[in-house]
């Protein structure tokens, strides 16, 4: 393990190797070929968590402009569910008509496919409005599918299909725009939503509920939510500029 560390192997790689050595050693102990597990007591330092993506004002501006230029209610809705509601890719892909309660003035959804953790979330007008317009459009009404977002090849837009939609959206960017948003993913929209909520004073418990970070006991999994909202190096750098003597 010391040699692997000196060769700069990742912590996750070293943990996998330690686990393999430990299991093999336990098998040898059962066979009477070994008296002690050499992996016992070997400590590997925890890997520092990398701050999830926090979009810059320029990235937000470019992405919103790209969606607006498309002028497509479907694209606007897919984007809004990630950017203004913090939905997972699976939430969007598997959203059903039966779980949409949207009208001209009010709207809420039942989402939460991942891990069977359904939750009910109210929607900002920035989500409700495009979703309502899309559901009322002929393009959606003419399709007989229980899912909100359909594709030409299936009764629902799959998770890979949403990632493809994101790549297609970015492909329409001009050269200077592309340099700003080239590495942004759909899941980054969810992370950025969490950051913006925290900036507006949401508690970790409130955000955990809205994002669907719930334990098996039904309580808020705030440790997971804290990972979503931990500060980045750039944020700390900006705060340093405000430090007074």
PDB file of N, CA and C in Angstrom, residues 63 184 193:
ATOM      1  N   UNK A  63     -26.515  29.060 -21.390  1.00  0.00           N
ATOM      2  CA  UNK A  63     -27.447  27.938 -21.461  1.00  0.00           C
ATOM      3  C   UNK A  63     -28.884  28.412 -21.630  1.00  0.00           C
ATOM      4  N   UNK A 184     -20.362  21.303 -19.553  1.00  0.00           N
ATOM      5  CA  UNK A 184     -21.513  21.273 -18.648  1.00  0.00           C
ATOM      6  C   UNK A 184     -22.393  20.072 -18.987  1.00  0.00           C
ATOM      7  N   UNK A 193     -28.725  24.132  -9.116  1.00  0.00           N
ATOM      8  CA  UNK A 193     -29.989  24.453  -8.448  1.00  0.00           C
ATOM      9  C   UNK A 193     -29.817  24.397  -6.939  1.00  0.00           C
TER      10      UNK A 193
END
